[in-house]
Amino acid sequence: MIQKYDFLVIGGGIAGMCYALSVANSGKGKVALVCKTTLDEANTAKAQGGVAAVTNLAVDNFEKHINDTMVAGDYISDLDAVKHVVCNAPKAINALVNWGVNFDKNNNGEYDLHREGGHSDFRILHHADDTGFEIQRGLMEAVRQNNNITVLENHYAVEIITQHHLGVQVTRRTNNIECFGAYILNPTTQKVDTFLSKVTLLATGGVGALYSTTSNPVIATGDGIAMAYRAKATVKDMEFVQFHPTVLYNPAETHPAFLITEAMRGYGAVLKLPNGNEFMHKYDERLSLAPRDIVLGPSTTK
Ligand SMILES: Cc1cc2nc3c(=O)[nH]c(=O)nc-3n(C[C@H](O)[C@H](O)[C@H](O)COP(=O)(O)OP(=O)(O)OC[C@H]3O[C@@H](n4cnc5c(N)ncnc54)[C@H](O)[C@@H]3O)c2cc1C
């Protein structure tokens, strides 16, 4: 079967749903949003701590947030990308709020901002300790109510369509590779349908579930990256994987492993080896409060 849309969004986490809502609301056309399981199963729904954005310009500013981000990234982050994300974060937060996402406020009606490791100021917006769940909930409601968006759950994208599928040879050196949509497995019919679209967005999340122990749900298998790579796109920066350094390790447990939030260490929890000895003094003067990359280094090599 062939289905035609103006926009094909593959992935129903925060990235896919925000894009779908943006284009659907701007009247640019009909959107198909596909996800390989149910719409509520995404990394987005698992996020706990909150989202960093400069929302109180009386005490905070973009320069500080940019600097904090560069320090946390050991100065290897792309400065233009960091500036773009930091400076557009307040706008993105407003969009989430307008689509129905709630962030906690204090008695004065201002956002109740938290501070987390690596941030020089209070700038973490949150919803209790289930921020991601609230974001997923709010966006799912907005998406389901939008007449321009068709949600297709349990639809598994397997390949994006390029000139290659019209018999043209495409290599990694071809510089005008075009995407015409995707082949998507319909689990009910057990057939692969052709979805044609003017614009296709891959928003399939990360690769965390490839690791034997991970805080990520099972959907995080890097499908979009693999599809893009097979379509001869250039894939870069694959060595950058963000890890939660502390989870409850249970070899018998299936994904995801229960996250032991870093807030625990903020409240005094101490990292120890299986024999009960502390070890962080060998690596960083901040001890158990050292940032993720430092904590992960020794804890994976010991
Ligand atoms: C336990 C945990 C805690 C976290 N805490 C925080 C936090 O406090 N703050 C923060 O900023 N970030 C946090 N994160 C990270 C954050 O959740 C992710 O970076 C973010 O949600 C990624 O969103 P996404 O839309 O890119 O992908 P996801 O939310 O993972 O969505 C991916 C979507 O792609 C779909 N998909 C994948 N493959 C296919 C396919 N082949 N066909 C069709 N659909 C497909 C999936 O079904 C899913 O709908 C946390 C993550 C975890 C796991």
Coordinates of C-alpha atoms and ligand atoms in Angstrom, one line a residue:
M1 CA 0.0 0.0 0.0
I2 CA 1.2 3.5 -0.7
Q3 CA 0.3 6.4 1.7
K4 CA 1.1 10.0 0.9
Y5 CA 1.7 12.8 3.4
D6 CA 3.4 16.2 3.3
F7 CA 5.5 15.4 6.4
L8 CA 6.5 12.0 7.6
V9 CA 7.8 12.1 11.2
I10 CA 9.5 8.9 12.4
G11 CA 9.6 8.9 16.2
G12 CA 7.1 10.0 18.8
G13 CA 9.4 11.4 21.6
I14 CA 9.9 15.1 22.3
A15 CA 11.8 15.7 19.1
G16 CA 9.2 14.0 16.7
M17 CA 6.1 15.4 18.5
C18 CA 7.4 19.0 18.7
Y19 CA 8.3 19.0 15.0
A20 CA 4.9 17.4 14.1
L21 CA 3.0 20.0 16.1
S22 CA 5.1 22.9 14.7
V23 CA 4.5 22.0 11.0
A24 CA 0.9 20.9 11.6
N25 CA 0.0 24.2 13.4
S26 CA 1.7 26.3 10.7
G27 CA -0.8 24.8 8.2
K28 CA 2.0 23.5 6.0
G29 CA 0.2 20.2 5.4
K30 CA -0.7 16.7 6.6
V31 CA 1.6 14.9 9.0
A32 CA 2.1 11.2 9.6
L33 CA 3.8 10.5 13.0
V34 CA 4.9 6.9 13.3
C35 CA 6.4 5.1 16.3
K36 CA 7.5 1.5 16.5
T37 CA 5.6 0.6 19.8
T38 CA 3.1 2.8 21.6
L39 CA 3.3 6.5 21.7
D40 CA 4.0 6.6 25.4
E41 CA 7.1 4.4 25.1
A42 CA 10.0 6.8 24.5
N43 CA 13.1 7.9 26.3
T44 CA 11.3 11.2 26.7
A45 CA 8.8 9.7 29.1
K46 CA 11.6 8.3 31.3
A47 CA 13.4 11.7 31.9
Q48 CA 13.2 12.7 35.5
G49 CA 15.4 15.6 36.6
G50 CA 14.2 18.4 34.2
V51 CA 15.2 20.7 31.4
A52 CA 17.8 23.4 31.5
A53 CA 16.8 26.9 30.2
V54 CA 17.6 30.5 31.1
T55 CA 14.1 31.7 32.1
N56 CA 15.0 34.2 34.9
L57 CA 17.1 36.9 33.2
A58 CA 17.2 38.9 36.5
V59 CA 19.8 36.4 37.9
D60 CA 20.9 34.3 35.0
N61 CA 22.0 34.8 31.4
F62 CA 22.8 33.0 28.2
E63 CA 26.6 33.6 28.4
K64 CA 26.7 31.7 31.8
H65 CA 24.7 28.8 30.4
I66 CA 26.8 28.6 27.3
N67 CA 30.0 28.7 29.4
D68 CA 28.7 26.0 31.8
T69 CA 27.8 23.8 28.8
M70 CA 31.2 24.2 27.2
V71 CA 32.9 23.4 30.6
A72 CA 30.7 20.3 31.0
G73 CA 31.6 19.2 27.5
D74 CA 35.3 19.6 28.1
Y75 CA 35.3 22.4 25.4
I76 CA 34.9 19.8 22.6
S77 CA 31.2 20.7 22.1
D78 CA 30.4 22.6 18.9
L79 CA 30.1 26.2 20.1
D80 CA 27.6 27.2 17.4
A81 CA 25.3 24.3 18.3
V82 CA 25.6 25.1 22.1
K83 CA 24.8 28.8 21.4
H84 CA 21.8 27.8 19.3
V85 CA 20.4 25.3 21.9
V86 CA 21.0 27.6 24.9
C87 CA 19.6 30.8 23.2
N88 CA 16.5 29.0 21.8
A89 CA 15.8 27.0 25.0
P90 CA 13.3 29.6 26.5
K91 CA 11.4 29.7 23.2
A92 CA 11.2 25.9 23.2
I93 CA 10.0 25.9 26.8
N94 CA 7.2 28.4 25.9
A95 CA 6.2 26.2 23.0
L96 CA 6.0 23.1 25.3
V97 CA 3.9 25.1 27.8
N98 CA 1.6 26.4 25.0
W99 CA 1.1 22.8 23.9
G100 CA -0.1 21.9 27.4
V101 CA 3.1 20.8 29.3
N102 CA 3.2 21.8 33.0
F103 CA 6.3 22.8 34.9
D104 CA 6.2 23.4 38.6
K105 CA 5.9 27.0 39.9
N106 CA 6.6 28.6 43.3
N107 CA 4.1 30.6 45.3
N108 CA 5.0 33.8 43.4
G109 CA 3.9 32.1 40.1
E110 CA 7.5 31.9 38.9
Y111 CA 9.1 28.7 37.7
D112 CA 10.5 26.6 40.6
L113 CA 14.0 26.3 39.3
H114 CA 16.4 23.5 40.4
R115 CA 20.2 23.5 40.2
E116 CA 22.0 20.5 39.0
G117 CA 25.7 19.5 38.7
G118 CA 27.6 21.6 36.1
H119 CA 25.1 24.5 36.3
S120 CA 26.3 27.7 37.9
D121 CA 22.7 28.9 38.5
F122 CA 19.2 27.7 39.2
R123 CA 17.8 27.0 35.7
I124 CA 16.3 23.5 35.7
L125 CA 12.6 23.5 35.0
H126 CA 10.9 20.4 36.3
H127 CA 7.6 18.7 37.0
A128 CA 8.0 17.0 40.4
D129 CA 10.5 14.2 39.6
D130 CA 8.7 13.0 36.5
T131 CA 9.4 15.8 34.1
G132 CA 9.7 13.6 31.0
F133 CA 6.5 11.8 31.8
E134 CA 4.7 15.1 31.9
I135 CA 6.3 16.3 28.7
Q136 CA 5.3 13.1 26.9
R137 CA 1.7 13.3 28.3
G138 CA 1.2 17.0 27.3
L139 CA 2.6 16.5 23.8
M140 CA 0.7 13.2 23.3
E141 CA -2.6 15.0 24.1
A142 CA -1.8 17.9 21.8
V143 CA -0.7 15.6 19.0
R144 CA -3.8 13.4 19.3
Q145 CA -6.1 16.5 19.2
N146 CA -4.5 17.9 16.1
N147 CA -6.5 17.1 13.0
N148 CA -3.5 17.5 10.7
I149 CA -1.6 14.8 12.5
T150 CA -2.2 11.0 11.9
V151 CA -0.6 8.9 14.6
L152 CA 0.4 5.4 13.6
E153 CA 1.6 3.4 16.6
N154 CA 3.3 0.0 16.3
H155 CA 4.6 1.0 12.9
Y156 CA 8.2 0.1 12.3
A157 CA 10.2 2.2 9.9
V158 CA 12.7 -0.1 8.2
E159 CA 14.3 1.9 5.4
I160 CA 14.2 5.5 4.0
I161 CA 13.5 5.8 0.3
T162 CA 16.0 7.6 -1.9
Q163 CA 16.9 7.5 -5.6
H164 CA 18.6 4.2 -4.9
H165 CA 15.1 2.6 -4.9
L166 CA 14.4 4.1 -8.3
G167 CA 17.5 2.2 -9.7
V168 CA 20.0 5.1 -9.4
Q169 CA 23.3 4.2 -7.9
V170 CA 23.8 6.2 -4.7
T171 CA 27.1 6.2 -2.8
R172 CA 28.5 8.1 0.2
R173 CA 30.0 10.5 -2.3
T174 CA 26.7 11.3 -4.0
N175 CA 25.9 14.9 -2.9
N176 CA 22.3 15.2 -4.0
I177 CA 20.7 12.3 -2.2
E178 CA 17.0 12.9 -1.9
C179 CA 14.6 11.3 0.6
F180 CA 11.1 10.5 -0.7
G181 CA 9.7 8.9 2.4
A182 CA 10.2 5.5 4.1
Y183 CA 9.2 1.8 4.0
I184 CA 7.2 1.1 7.2
L185 CA 6.2 -2.3 8.5
N186 CA 2.5 -2.5 9.3
P187 CA 2.3 -5.2 12.1
T188 CA -1.4 -5.8 11.5
T189 CA -1.0 -6.8 7.8
Q190 CA 2.6 -7.9 8.2
K191 CA 3.3 -5.9 5.1
V192 CA 5.8 -3.2 4.4
D193 CA 3.9 -0.1 3.2
T194 CA 5.4 2.8 1.2
F195 CA 5.0 6.2 2.8
L196 CA 5.8 9.0 0.4
S197 CA 6.4 12.5 1.8
K198 CA 7.8 15.9 0.8
V199 CA 9.7 16.0 4.1
T200 CA 10.9 13.1 6.3
L201 CA 12.2 13.6 9.8
L202 CA 14.1 10.9 11.6
A203 CA 13.5 11.5 15.3
T204 CA 14.1 7.9 16.5
G205 CA 16.2 8.7 19.6
G206 CA 19.4 7.2 20.7
V207 CA 21.3 3.9 20.9
G208 CA 21.3 3.2 24.7
A209 CA 19.4 -0.1 24.5
L210 CA 22.4 -1.6 22.6
Y211 CA 24.2 -1.7 25.9
S212 CA 23.7 -4.7 28.2
T213 CA 22.8 -2.4 31.2
T214 CA 21.1 0.8 30.4
S215 CA 18.5 3.3 31.8
N216 CA 17.0 3.5 28.3
P217 CA 13.8 1.7 27.2
V218 CA 14.0 -1.1 24.6
I219 CA 13.0 1.2 21.7
A220 CA 16.5 3.0 21.9
T221 CA 18.3 0.9 19.3
G222 CA 19.5 3.6 17.0
D223 CA 17.2 2.7 14.1
G224 CA 17.2 6.1 12.6
I225 CA 21.0 6.3 12.6
A226 CA 21.2 2.9 10.9
M227 CA 18.6 3.8 8.3
A228 CA 20.4 7.1 7.5
Y229 CA 23.7 5.3 7.3
R230 CA 22.3 2.6 4.9
A231 CA 20.9 5.5 2.8
K232 CA 24.5 6.7 2.5
A233 CA 24.1 9.7 4.8
T234 CA 27.2 10.8 6.7
V235 CA 26.9 9.8 10.4
K236 CA 29.1 11.7 12.8
D237 CA 30.0 11.9 16.4
M238 CA 28.9 8.4 17.2
E239 CA 31.5 8.2 20.0
F240 CA 29.5 10.6 22.1
V241 CA 27.1 8.6 24.1
Q242 CA 25.7 10.1 27.3
F243 CA 25.6 7.6 30.2
H244 CA 23.8 7.7 33.5
P245 CA 26.8 6.6 35.7
T246 CA 24.6 5.1 38.4
V247 CA 21.8 2.6 37.9
L248 CA 20.6 -0.4 40.0
Y249 CA 22.6 -3.2 38.4
N250 CA 20.6 -6.4 38.1
P251 CA 21.9 -8.8 35.4
A252 CA 18.6 -10.6 35.4
E253 CA 16.6 -7.5 34.7
T254 CA 15.5 -6.6 31.3
H255 CA 15.8 -3.0 30.0
P256 CA 15.6 -0.4 31.4
A257 CA 17.7 -0.6 34.5
F258 CA 16.3 1.4 37.4
L259 CA 18.0 4.9 37.3
I260 CA 19.7 6.0 40.5
T261 CA 19.4 9.7 40.0
E262 CA 22.3 11.9 40.5
A263 CA 20.3 13.9 42.9
M264 CA 21.1 11.1 45.4
R265 CA 24.7 12.2 45.4
G266 CA 23.5 15.8 45.6
Y267 CA 21.8 14.8 48.9
G268 CA 24.9 13.0 50.2
A269 CA 25.1 9.5 48.7
V270 CA 28.7 8.3 48.3
L271 CA 30.1 6.1 45.5
K272 CA 31.8 3.0 46.7
L273 CA 33.4 -0.2 45.3
P274 CA 31.8 -3.6 45.8
N275 CA 34.2 -4.0 48.8
G276 CA 32.8 -0.9 50.4
N277 CA 35.8 1.3 49.8
E278 CA 35.4 4.9 48.6
F279 CA 37.5 5.6 45.4
M280 CA 36.5 9.0 44.0
H281 CA 39.3 10.8 46.0
K282 CA 41.8 9.3 43.5
Y283 CA 40.1 11.0 40.5
D284 CA 38.5 14.3 41.4
E285 CA 38.4 16.7 44.3
R286 CA 34.6 16.9 44.0
L287 CA 34.5 13.3 45.1
S288 CA 31.1 11.7 44.5
L289 CA 29.8 15.0 43.2
A290 CA 32.1 15.0 40.2
P291 CA 30.3 15.2 36.8
R292 CA 29.2 12.2 34.8
D293 CA 32.2 11.8 32.5
I294 CA 34.6 11.7 35.5
V295 CA 32.4 9.3 37.6
L296 CA 31.9 7.0 34.6
G297 CA 35.6 6.7 33.9
P298 CA 36.7 5.1 37.1
S299 CA 33.5 3.2 37.7
T300 CA 33.8 1.4 34.4
T301 CA 37.5 0.6 34.8
K302 CA 37.4 -0.7 38.3
Ligands
LIG1 C1 16.1 7.4 32.7 C2 16.3 8.6 31.8 C3 16.4 9.9 32.5 C4 16.6 11.1 31.7 N1 16.6 12.3 32.4 C5 16.8 13.4 31.6 C6 16.7 14.7 32.3 O1 16.5 14.8 33.4 N2 16.9 15.8 31.5 C7 17.1 15.7 30.1 O2 17.2 16.7 29.5 N3 17.2 14.5 29.5 C8 17.0 13.4 30.2 N4 17.1 12.1 29.6 C9 17.4 12.1 28.2 C10 16.1 12.5 27.4 O3 15.0 11.7 27.8 C11 16.3 12.2 25.9 O4 17.5 12.8 25.4 C12 15.2 12.6 25.0 O5 14.0 12.2 25.5 C13 15.3 12.1 23.6 O6 14.1 12.4 22.9 P1 13.9 11.9 21.4 O7 12.6 12.5 20.9 O8 15.1 12.3 20.6 O9 13.9 10.3 21.4 P2 12.9 9.3 22.2 O10 12.1 10.0 23.3 O11 13.7 8.1 22.6 O12 11.8 8.9 21.1 C14 12.2 8.0 20.1 C15 11.0 7.6 19.2 O13 11.4 7.0 18.0 C16 10.6 5.8 17.8 N5 11.3 4.9 17.0 C17 12.6 4.4 17.2 N6 12.9 3.6 16.2 C18 11.9 3.5 15.3 C19 11.5 2.8 14.1 N7 12.4 2.0 13.5 N8 10.3 3.0 13.5 C20 9.4 3.9 14.1 N9 9.6 4.5 15.2 C21 10.9 4.4 15.8 C22 10.3 5.3 19.2 O14 9.2 4.5 19.2 C23 10.0 6.6 19.9 O15 8.7 7.1 19.7 C24 16.8 11.0 30.3 C25 16.8 9.7 29.7 C26 16.5 8.6 30.4 C27 16.4 7.2 29.7

